């Protein structure tokens, strides 16, 4: 062990700087908002024609039960997680031609924009999304099915 | 011409004056043109009114006619004075509206939380095809783009969004 005072002094400074950087980084992360987005297909059919699709998790299913959705089965097509910084925005691609953008406005308020192909805006919603709250954007799909994009703030 | 002279002219016309006064009035009519004119006017008025009289005649004497009316009034049952409402009656009158109000309050108290739980449907003012449903209890919001699946919505095919 090197007990040279000069060495200890230099190492001490380095540790202090690293600690400060770590704290700064942590505090920056504390101002971020974490979201989870799911693309879901709603149908009355028990099975999805695509084997990759799996039934939505229990938590998402409960969200659907509390909404006026008539379909019996919900299949998860894709799930994405992203972090939005304070005052920033983040876009998540849900499919090749569908994406969702979350922009932090202030406090717990966010602007959620759903884009279709060629980045055309399908819907734009300003919504208060506290931790654990969900925003579901949906519409009719062929053969009496529906598509849903579930956005949930997880942090 | 004073009022008394005018009244005498009317009485003369009606044949109600004694002979002495009748002579006086006749003399006045012979001398006074105003009195003569008024007498003529009163005579015309009397004739005109006489033509419009109904001329209803009672089939019996006046006394007998009125006695019949009086007897009929006497035969009507006297209005019985209502006794003061009993305590039970007063209580009933109080309780009925009170219970109706209480029922309404209870109904509102039951329905309101359910409505809150069930959520509220709002229509987007900018686009009639977009509905927003808030379920406050579950902390979930549904934005429904209510366009036919086969048609375009916002110039985008549904297949474009849902890339199955």
Short mmCIF file of N, CA and C in Angstrom, two decimals, chain B:
data_model
loop_
_atom_site.label_atom_id
_atom_site.label_comp_id
_atom_site.label_asym_id
_atom_site.label_seq_id
_atom_site.Cartn_x
_atom_site.Cartn_y
_atom_site.Cartn_z
N UNK B 1 -129.62 76.44 -17.88
CA UNK B 1 -130.60 75.50 -17.28
C UNK B 1 -129.90 74.72 -16.16
N UNK B 2 -130.55 74.78 -14.99
CA UNK B 2 -129.91 74.09 -13.86
C UNK B 2 -130.30 72.61 -13.83
N UNK B 3 -129.69 71.91 -12.88
CA UNK B 3 -129.91 70.46 -12.78
C UNK B 3 -131.36 70.13 -12.44
N UNK B 4 -131.92 70.96 -11.57
CA UNK B 4 -133.31 70.69 -11.13
C UNK B 4 -134.26 70.76 -12.31
N UNK B 5 -134.04 71.76 -13.18
CA UNK B 5 -134.92 71.92 -14.35
C UNK B 5 -134.75 70.71 -15.30
N UNK B 6 -133.48 70.26 -15.42
CA UNK B 6 -133.23 69.10 -16.29
C UNK B 6 -133.92 67.84 -15.76
N UNK B 7 -133.88 67.71 -14.39
CA UNK B 7 -134.54 66.54 -13.77
C UNK B 7 -136.07 66.63 -13.96
N UNK B 8 -136.56 67.85 -13.88
CA UNK B 8 -138.02 68.03 -14.06
C UNK B 8 -138.42 67.66 -15.48
N UNK B 9 -137.58 68.01 -16.42
CA UNK B 9 -137.87 67.64 -17.82
C UNK B 9 -137.92 66.12 -17.99
N UNK B 10 -136.98 65.45 -17.32
CA UNK B 10 -136.96 63.98 -17.40
C UNK B 10 -138.21 63.39 -16.74
N UNK B 11 -138.58 63.98 -15.56
CA UNK B 11 -139.77 63.50 -14.85
C UNK B 11 -141.04 63.75 -15.66
N UNK B 12 -141.04 64.88 -16.34
CA UNK B 12 -142.20 65.19 -17.20
C UNK B 12 -142.33 64.16 -18.33
N UNK B 13 -141.18 63.85 -18.89
CA UNK B 13 -141.16 62.87 -19.97
C UNK B 13 -141.67 61.51 -19.49
N UNK B 14 -141.32 61.18 -18.25
CA UNK B 14 -141.72 59.88 -17.70
C UNK B 14 -143.13 59.90 -17.12
N UNK B 15 -143.77 61.10 -17.11
CA UNK B 15 -145.14 61.22 -16.59
C UNK B 15 -145.20 61.12 -15.08
N UNK B 16 -144.15 61.59 -14.44
CA UNK B 16 -144.09 61.44 -12.99
C UNK B 16 -144.36 62.77 -12.26
N UNK B 17 -144.61 63.82 -13.00
CA UNK B 17 -144.79 65.13 -12.34
C UNK B 17 -146.27 65.35 -11.97
N UNK B 18 -146.50 66.00 -10.83
CA UNK B 18 -147.88 66.40 -10.52
C UNK B 18 -148.36 67.47 -11.50
N UNK B 19 -149.64 67.73 -11.53
CA UNK B 19 -150.21 68.60 -12.56
C UNK B 19 -149.66 70.02 -12.50
N UNK B 20 -149.41 70.54 -11.27
CA UNK B 20 -148.93 71.92 -11.14
C UNK B 20 -147.56 72.07 -11.79
N UNK B 21 -146.69 71.15 -11.48
CA UNK B 21 -145.34 71.22 -12.04
C UNK B 21 -145.33 70.90 -13.53
N UNK B 22 -146.27 70.04 -13.91
CA UNK B 22 -146.36 69.71 -15.34
C UNK B 22 -146.67 70.97 -16.16
N UNK B 23 -147.53 71.81 -15.61
CA UNK B 23 -147.86 73.06 -16.30
C UNK B 23 -146.63 73.97 -16.42
N UNK B 24 -145.86 73.98 -15.34
CA UNK B 24 -144.65 74.82 -15.35
C UNK B 24 -143.70 74.36 -16.45
N UNK B 25 -143.53 73.07 -16.53
CA UNK B 25 -142.59 72.52 -17.52
C UNK B 25 -143.10 72.79 -18.94
N UNK B 26 -144.42 72.67 -19.11
CA UNK B 26 -144.98 72.93 -20.45
C UNK B 26 -144.76 74.38 -20.86
N UNK B 27 -144.90 75.28 -19.84
CA UNK B 27 -144.66 76.69 -20.12
C UNK B 27 -143.20 76.94 -20.48
N UNK B 28 -142.32 76.23 -19.75
CA UNK B 28 -140.88 76.38 -20.02
C UNK B 28 -140.54 75.89 -21.43
N UNK B 29 -141.11 74.77 -21.77
CA UNK B 29 -140.83 74.22 -23.10
C UNK B 29 -141.32 75.15 -24.22
N UNK B 30 -142.40 75.88 -23.93
CA UNK B 30 -142.94 76.79 -24.95
C UNK B 30 -142.05 78.01 -25.13
N UNK B 31 -141.31 78.38 -24.03
CA UNK B 31 -140.52 79.61 -24.09
C UNK B 31 -139.01 79.34 -24.35
N UNK B 32 -138.50 78.29 -23.74
CA UNK B 32 -137.04 78.08 -23.72
C UNK B 32 -136.64 77.06 -24.81
N UNK B 33 -135.83 77.55 -25.74
CA UNK B 33 -135.40 76.67 -26.83
C UNK B 33 -134.47 75.56 -26.34
N UNK B 34 -133.59 75.91 -25.35
CA UNK B 34 -132.66 74.90 -24.80
C UNK B 34 -133.43 73.78 -24.14
N UNK B 35 -134.44 74.17 -23.37
CA UNK B 35 -135.24 73.16 -22.68
C UNK B 35 -135.96 72.28 -23.70
N UNK B 36 -136.42 72.90 -24.76
CA UNK B 36 -137.12 72.16 -25.80
C UNK B 36 -136.19 71.15 -26.49
N UNK B 37 -134.98 71.64 -26.74
CA UNK B 37 -133.99 70.75 -27.38
C UNK B 37 -133.62 69.58 -26.48
N UNK B 38 -133.41 69.86 -25.20
CA UNK B 38 -133.07 68.79 -24.24
C UNK B 38 -134.21 67.79 -24.14
N UNK B 39 -135.44 68.30 -24.08
CA UNK B 39 -136.60 67.42 -23.98
C UNK B 39 -136.68 66.49 -25.19
N UNK B 40 -136.42 67.10 -26.38
CA UNK B 40 -136.44 66.28 -27.60
C UNK B 40 -135.36 65.20 -27.55
N UNK B 41 -134.20 65.58 -27.04
CA UNK B 41 -133.08 64.62 -26.95
C UNK B 41 -133.41 63.49 -25.98
N UNK B 42 -134.00 63.89 -24.83
CA UNK B 42 -134.36 62.86 -23.82
C UNK B 42 -135.42 61.93 -24.39
N UNK B 43 -136.35 62.52 -25.16
CA UNK B 43 -137.41 61.69 -25.75
C UNK B 43 -136.82 60.68 -26.73
N UNK B 44 -135.89 61.15 -27.55
CA UNK B 44 -135.26 60.25 -28.54
C UNK B 44 -134.49 59.11 -27.85
N UNK B 45 -133.79 59.50 -26.77
CA UNK B 45 -133.01 58.49 -26.03
C UNK B 45 -133.93 57.44 -25.42
N UNK B 46 -135.04 57.89 -24.85
CA UNK B 46 -135.99 56.95 -24.24
C UNK B 46 -136.55 55.98 -25.28
N UNK B 47 -136.83 56.52 -26.44
CA UNK B 47 -137.38 55.66 -27.52
C UNK B 47 -136.31 54.64 -27.98
N UNK B 48 -135.09 55.15 -28.09
CA UNK B 48 -134.01 54.25 -28.56
C UNK B 48 -133.77 53.11 -27.57
N UNK B 49 -133.76 53.43 -26.29
CA UNK B 49 -133.52 52.39 -25.27
C UNK B 49 -134.68 51.43 -25.16
N UNK B 50 -135.87 51.93 -25.37
CA UNK B 50 -137.05 51.08 -25.23
C UNK B 50 -137.01 49.93 -26.23
N UNK B 51 -136.40 50.18 -27.38
CA UNK B 51 -136.32 49.13 -28.40
C UNK B 51 -135.37 47.99 -28.04
N UNK B 52 -134.42 48.25 -27.10
CA UNK B 52 -133.42 47.23 -26.75
C UNK B 52 -133.71 46.52 -25.44
N UNK B 53 -134.81 46.81 -24.80
CA UNK B 53 -135.09 46.15 -23.53
C UNK B 53 -135.43 44.69 -23.78
N UNK B 54 -134.91 43.81 -22.90
CA UNK B 54 -135.12 42.37 -23.08
C UNK B 54 -136.56 41.98 -22.87
N UNK B 55 -137.19 42.62 -21.94
CA UNK B 55 -138.58 42.33 -21.68
C UNK B 55 -138.82 40.96 -21.11
N UNK B 56 -137.90 40.52 -20.24
CA UNK B 56 -138.08 39.20 -19.63
C UNK B 56 -139.14 39.30 -18.55
N UNK B 57 -140.04 38.36 -18.60
CA UNK B 57 -141.11 38.36 -17.60
C UNK B 57 -141.05 37.07 -16.80
N UNK B 58 -141.14 37.19 -15.51
CA UNK B 58 -141.10 36.02 -14.63
C UNK B 58 -142.42 35.28 -14.72
N UNK B 59 -142.37 33.96 -14.70
CA UNK B 59 -143.63 33.20 -14.78
C UNK B 59 -144.43 33.27 -13.48
N UNK B 60 -143.78 33.64 -12.39
CA UNK B 60 -144.51 33.77 -11.13
C UNK B 60 -144.17 35.12 -10.51
N UNK B 61 -144.73 35.33 -9.37
CA UNK B 61 -144.50 36.63 -8.74
C UNK B 61 -143.04 36.75 -8.32
N UNK B 62 -142.58 37.99 -8.19
CA UNK B 62 -141.18 38.28 -7.84
C UNK B 62 -140.82 37.65 -6.50
N UNK B 63 -141.75 37.73 -5.51
CA UNK B 63 -141.47 37.20 -4.18
C UNK B 63 -141.32 35.68 -4.22
N UNK B 64 -142.27 35.07 -5.00
CA UNK B 64 -142.21 33.61 -5.07
C UNK B 64 -140.93 33.15 -5.79
N UNK B 65 -140.54 33.89 -6.80
CA UNK B 65 -139.33 33.54 -7.56
C UNK B 65 -138.10 33.56 -6.66
N UNK B 66 -137.93 34.63 -5.89
CA UNK B 66 -136.77 34.75 -5.00
C UNK B 66 -136.82 33.77 -3.83
N UNK B 67 -138.05 33.44 -3.39
CA UNK B 67 -138.16 32.46 -2.29
C UNK B 67 -137.67 31.09 -2.75
N UNK B 68 -137.92 30.79 -4.04
CA UNK B 68 -137.42 29.51 -4.57
C UNK B 68 -135.89 29.46 -4.55
N UNK B 69 -135.28 30.59 -4.94
CA UNK B 69 -133.81 30.64 -4.94
C UNK B 69 -133.27 30.48 -3.53
N UNK B 70 -133.94 31.15 -2.61
CA UNK B 70 -133.49 31.09 -1.21
C UNK B 70 -133.60 29.66 -0.67
N UNK B 71 -134.70 29.01 -1.04
CA UNK B 71 -134.93 27.64 -0.57
C UNK B 71 -133.88 26.69 -1.14
N UNK B 72 -133.53 26.94 -2.40
CA UNK B 72 -132.53 26.07 -3.03
C UNK B 72 -131.16 26.24 -2.36
N UNK B 73 -130.85 27.50 -2.03
CA UNK B 73 -129.58 27.75 -1.34
C UNK B 73 -129.55 27.03 0.01
N UNK B 74 -130.68 27.05 0.67
CA UNK B 74 -130.77 26.40 1.99
C UNK B 74 -130.62 24.90 1.92
N UNK B 75 -131.00 24.33 0.77
CA UNK B 75 -130.91 22.87 0.64
C UNK B 75 -129.49 22.39 0.42
N UNK B 76 -128.58 23.27 -0.06
CA UNK B 76 -127.19 22.87 -0.30
C UNK B 76 -126.55 22.45 1.02
N UNK B 77 -125.81 21.33 1.02
CA UNK B 77 -125.17 20.89 2.27
C UNK B 77 -124.13 21.92 2.73
N UNK B 78 -124.25 22.21 3.97
CA UNK B 78 -123.31 23.18 4.54
C UNK B 78 -121.90 22.60 4.49
N UNK B 79 -120.93 23.44 4.13
CA UNK B 79 -119.53 22.97 4.03
C UNK B 79 -119.02 22.62 5.42
N UNK B 80 -118.67 21.35 5.52
CA UNK B 80 -118.19 20.90 6.83
C UNK B 80 -116.76 21.40 7.05
N UNK B 81 -116.54 21.88 8.17
CA UNK B 81 -115.20 22.38 8.49
C UNK B 81 -114.28 21.19 8.75
N UNK B 82 -113.15 21.22 8.06
CA UNK B 82 -112.22 20.11 8.24
C UNK B 82 -111.60 20.18 9.62
N UNK B 83 -111.53 19.02 10.26
CA UNK B 83 -110.85 19.03 11.55
C UNK B 83 -109.35 19.21 11.37
N UNK B 84 -108.71 19.71 12.36
CA UNK B 84 -107.26 19.92 12.29
C UNK B 84 -106.57 18.58 12.05
N UNK B 85 -105.59 18.54 11.15
CA UNK B 85 -104.94 17.26 10.84
C UNK B 85 -104.29 16.64 12.08
N UNK B 86 -104.41 15.33 12.11
CA UNK B 86 -103.83 14.62 13.25
C UNK B 86 -102.30 14.66 13.16
N UNK B 87 -101.68 14.31 14.25
CA UNK B 87 -100.22 14.32 14.30
C UNK B 87 -99.63 13.37 13.25
N UNK B 88 -100.31 12.20 13.12
CA UNK B 88 -99.81 11.21 12.15
C UNK B 88 -99.88 11.77 10.73
N UNK B 89 -101.01 12.49 10.48
CA UNK B 89 -101.18 13.08 9.16
C UNK B 89 -100.11 14.14 8.88
N UNK B 90 -99.88 14.96 9.90
CA UNK B 90 -98.86 16.00 9.73
C UNK B 90 -97.47 15.37 9.54
N UNK B 91 -97.25 14.28 10.28
CA UNK B 91 -95.96 13.59 10.16
C UNK B 91 -95.79 13.01 8.76
N UNK B 92 -96.92 12.46 8.26
CA UNK B 92 -96.88 11.86 6.92
C UNK B 92 -96.57 12.94 5.87
N UNK B 93 -97.21 14.09 6.04
CA UNK B 93 -96.99 15.18 5.08
C UNK B 93 -95.53 15.64 5.10
N UNK B 94 -94.93 15.54 6.26
CA UNK B 94 -93.53 15.96 6.38
C UNK B 94 -92.57 14.88 5.85
N UNK B 95 -92.95 13.62 6.17
CA UNK B 95 -92.03 12.53 5.86
C UNK B 95 -91.98 12.21 4.37
N UNK B 96 -93.12 12.34 3.69
CA UNK B 96 -93.16 11.96 2.26
C UNK B 96 -92.17 12.79 1.44
N UNK B 97 -92.25 14.13 1.51
CA UNK B 97 -91.24 14.87 0.72
C UNK B 97 -89.82 14.68 1.25
N UNK B 98 -89.70 14.52 2.57
CA UNK B 98 -88.36 14.33 3.14
C UNK B 98 -87.75 13.03 2.65
N UNK B 99 -88.57 11.97 2.59
CA UNK B 99 -88.03 10.69 2.13
C UNK B 99 -87.71 10.73 0.65
N UNK B 100 -88.50 11.48 -0.12
CA UNK B 100 -88.20 11.62 -1.55
C UNK B 100 -86.85 12.31 -1.73
N UNK B 101 -86.64 13.38 -0.94
CA UNK B 101 -85.36 14.11 -1.02
C UNK B 101 -84.21 13.19 -0.60
N UNK B 102 -84.42 12.43 0.47
CA UNK B 102 -83.37 11.53 0.96
C UNK B 102 -83.04 10.48 -0.09
N UNK B 103 -84.08 9.95 -0.75
CA UNK B 103 -83.86 8.95 -1.79
C UNK B 103 -83.04 9.54 -2.94
N UNK B 104 -83.37 10.79 -3.28
CA UNK B 104 -82.63 11.44 -4.37
C UNK B 104 -81.17 11.62 -3.99
N UNK B 105 -80.93 12.04 -2.76
CA UNK B 105 -79.55 12.25 -2.29
C UNK B 105 -78.78 10.94 -2.30
N UNK B 106 -79.44 9.86 -1.81
CA UNK B 106 -78.79 8.55 -1.77
C UNK B 106 -78.47 8.08 -3.20
N UNK B 107 -79.44 8.29 -4.09
CA UNK B 107 -79.22 7.87 -5.48
C UNK B 107 -78.02 8.58 -6.09
N UNK B 108 -77.95 9.89 -5.84
CA UNK B 108 -76.82 10.66 -6.37
C UNK B 108 -75.51 10.18 -5.74
N UNK B 109 -75.56 9.90 -4.43
CA UNK B 109 -74.35 9.45 -3.73
C UNK B 109 -73.88 8.09 -4.24
N UNK B 110 -74.84 7.26 -4.66
CA UNK B 110 -74.46 5.94 -5.18
C UNK B 110 -73.96 6.05 -6.62
N UNK B 111 -74.68 6.85 -7.41
CA UNK B 111 -74.38 6.90 -8.84
C UNK B 111 -73.09 7.66 -9.13
N UNK B 112 -72.87 8.75 -8.39
CA UNK B 112 -71.69 9.59 -8.70
C UNK B 112 -70.36 8.83 -8.63
N UNK B 113 -70.12 8.08 -7.53
CA UNK B 113 -68.85 7.34 -7.50
C UNK B 113 -68.75 6.32 -8.62
N UNK B 114 -69.91 5.73 -8.98
CA UNK B 114 -69.89 4.75 -10.07
C UNK B 114 -69.52 5.43 -11.38
N UNK B 115 -70.11 6.62 -11.57
CA UNK B 115 -69.79 7.36 -12.78
C UNK B 115 -68.31 7.69 -12.80
N UNK B 116 -67.81 8.08 -11.62
CA UNK B 116 -66.40 8.43 -11.52
C UNK B 116 -65.54 7.21 -11.80
N UNK B 117 -66.02 6.08 -11.31
CA UNK B 117 -65.28 4.84 -11.53
C UNK B 117 -65.36 4.41 -12.99
N UNK B 118 -66.56 4.56 -13.53
CA UNK B 118 -66.75 4.12 -14.91
C UNK B 118 -66.03 5.04 -15.88
N UNK B 119 -65.89 6.26 -15.51
CA UNK B 119 -65.18 7.18 -16.36
C UNK B 119 -66.09 8.12 -17.11
N UNK B 120 -65.47 9.01 -17.80
CA UNK B 120 -66.21 10.04 -18.51
C UNK B 120 -65.77 10.02 -19.96
N UNK B 121 -66.75 10.07 -20.82
CA UNK B 121 -66.44 10.08 -22.24
C UNK B 121 -66.49 11.52 -22.74
N UNK B 122 -65.47 11.92 -23.39
CA UNK B 122 -65.42 13.27 -23.95
C UNK B 122 -65.19 13.16 -25.44
N UNK B 123 -65.76 14.08 -26.15
CA UNK B 123 -65.53 14.12 -27.59
C UNK B 123 -64.54 15.23 -27.88
N UNK B 124 -63.55 14.88 -28.64
CA UNK B 124 -62.57 15.88 -29.01
C UNK B 124 -63.26 16.96 -29.84
N UNK B 125 -63.13 18.19 -29.41
CA UNK B 125 -63.84 19.27 -30.09
C UNK B 125 -63.30 19.52 -31.49
N UNK B 126 -62.02 19.21 -31.69
CA UNK B 126 -61.44 19.48 -33.00
C UNK B 126 -61.81 18.42 -34.02
N UNK B 127 -61.97 17.22 -33.57
CA UNK B 127 -62.26 16.13 -34.48
C UNK B 127 -63.38 15.27 -33.91
N UNK B 128 -64.51 15.24 -34.62
CA UNK B 128 -65.67 14.50 -34.12
C UNK B 128 -65.42 13.00 -34.10
N UNK B 129 -64.39 12.54 -34.77
CA UNK B 129 -64.11 11.10 -34.81
C UNK B 129 -63.19 10.63 -33.70
N UNK B 130 -62.78 11.53 -32.84
CA UNK B 130 -61.87 11.15 -31.75
C UNK B 130 -62.61 11.27 -30.42
N UNK B 131 -62.64 10.17 -29.69
CA UNK B 131 -63.28 10.14 -28.38
C UNK B 131 -62.23 9.88 -27.31
N UNK B 132 -62.41 10.54 -26.22
CA UNK B 132 -61.49 10.34 -25.09
C UNK B 132 -62.28 9.85 -23.90
N UNK B 133 -61.81 8.78 -23.31
CA UNK B 133 -62.48 8.20 -22.14
C UNK B 133 -61.50 8.18 -20.97
N UNK B 134 -61.91 8.78 -19.87
CA UNK B 134 -61.05 8.82 -18.69
C UNK B 134 -61.63 7.89 -17.62
N UNK B 135 -60.85 6.99 -17.15
CA UNK B 135 -61.23 6.21 -15.97
C UNK B 135 -60.31 6.65 -14.84
N UNK B 136 -60.85 7.53 -14.02
CA UNK B 136 -60.03 8.14 -12.97
C UNK B 136 -59.61 7.12 -11.93
N UNK B 137 -60.52 6.18 -11.66
CA UNK B 137 -60.23 5.18 -10.63
C UNK B 137 -59.04 4.31 -11.04
N UNK B 138 -59.05 3.90 -12.30
CA UNK B 138 -57.98 3.02 -12.78
C UNK B 138 -56.77 3.81 -13.26
N UNK B 139 -56.90 5.11 -13.39
CA UNK B 139 -55.79 5.93 -13.87
C UNK B 139 -55.45 5.63 -15.31
N UNK B 140 -56.48 5.40 -16.10
CA UNK B 140 -56.24 5.07 -17.51
C UNK B 140 -57.10 5.95 -18.40
N UNK B 141 -56.54 6.29 -19.53
CA UNK B 141 -57.26 7.10 -20.51
C UNK B 141 -57.21 6.40 -21.85
N UNK B 142 -58.34 6.39 -22.51
CA UNK B 142 -58.42 5.78 -23.84
C UNK B 142 -58.73 6.88 -24.85
N UNK B 143 -57.91 6.97 -25.85
CA UNK B 143 -58.19 7.89 -26.97
C UNK B 143 -58.55 7.01 -28.16
N UNK B 144 -59.79 7.11 -28.57
CA UNK B 144 -60.28 6.22 -29.63
C UNK B 144 -60.46 7.00 -30.92
N UNK B 145 -59.77 6.53 -31.94
CA UNK B 145 -59.91 7.14 -33.26
C UNK B 145 -60.99 6.37 -33.99
N UNK B 146 -62.18 6.92 -33.96
CA UNK B 146 -63.34 6.16 -34.43
C UNK B 146 -63.54 6.33 -35.94
N UNK B 147 -62.65 5.73 -36.67
CA UNK B 147 -62.77 5.78 -38.12
C UNK B 147 -62.94 4.35 -38.63
N UNK B 148 -63.69 4.19 -39.71
CA UNK B 148 -63.87 2.83 -40.25
C UNK B 148 -62.53 2.21 -40.60
N UNK B 149 -62.43 0.95 -40.31
CA UNK B 149 -61.15 0.27 -40.52
C UNK B 149 -60.77 0.24 -41.98
N UNK B 150 -61.77 0.17 -42.85
CA UNK B 150 -61.46 0.05 -44.27
C UNK B 150 -61.14 1.41 -44.90
N UNK B 151 -61.58 2.46 -44.21
CA UNK B 151 -61.37 3.78 -44.79
C UNK B 151 -60.08 4.41 -44.30
N UNK B 152 -59.74 5.46 -44.96
CA UNK B 152 -58.57 6.22 -44.51
C UNK B 152 -58.95 7.01 -43.26
N UNK B 153 -58.04 7.18 -42.38
CA UNK B 153 -58.24 8.19 -41.36
C UNK B 153 -56.98 9.02 -41.29
N UNK B 154 -57.20 10.30 -41.31
CA UNK B 154 -56.09 11.25 -41.38
C UNK B 154 -55.15 10.88 -42.53
N UNK B 155 -55.76 10.47 -43.63
CA UNK B 155 -55.01 10.10 -44.83
C UNK B 155 -54.10 8.89 -44.62
N UNK B 156 -54.42 8.10 -43.63
CA UNK B 156 -53.55 6.95 -43.35
C UNK B 156 -54.40 5.69 -43.29
N UNK B 157 -53.96 4.66 -43.97
CA UNK B 157 -54.65 3.39 -43.89
C UNK B 157 -54.37 2.76 -42.54
N UNK B 158 -55.35 2.03 -42.05
CA UNK B 158 -55.16 1.36 -40.76
C UNK B 158 -53.98 0.40 -40.84
N UNK B 159 -53.86 -0.25 -41.99
CA UNK B 159 -52.75 -1.19 -42.15
C UNK B 159 -51.39 -0.50 -42.02
N UNK B 160 -51.40 0.77 -42.34
CA UNK B 160 -50.14 1.50 -42.22
C UNK B 160 -49.73 1.63 -40.76
N UNK B 161 -50.72 1.71 -39.92
CA UNK B 161 -50.40 1.88 -38.50
C UNK B 161 -50.12 0.54 -37.85
N UNK B 162 -50.99 -0.39 -38.16
CA UNK B 162 -50.88 -1.68 -37.51
C UNK B 162 -50.17 -2.63 -38.46
N UNK B 163 -48.92 -2.77 -38.21
CA UNK B 163 -48.08 -3.50 -39.17
C UNK B 163 -48.02 -4.97 -38.81
N UNK B 164 -49.09 -5.68 -39.14
CA UNK B 164 -49.12 -7.11 -38.80
C UNK B 164 -48.44 -7.92 -39.90
#
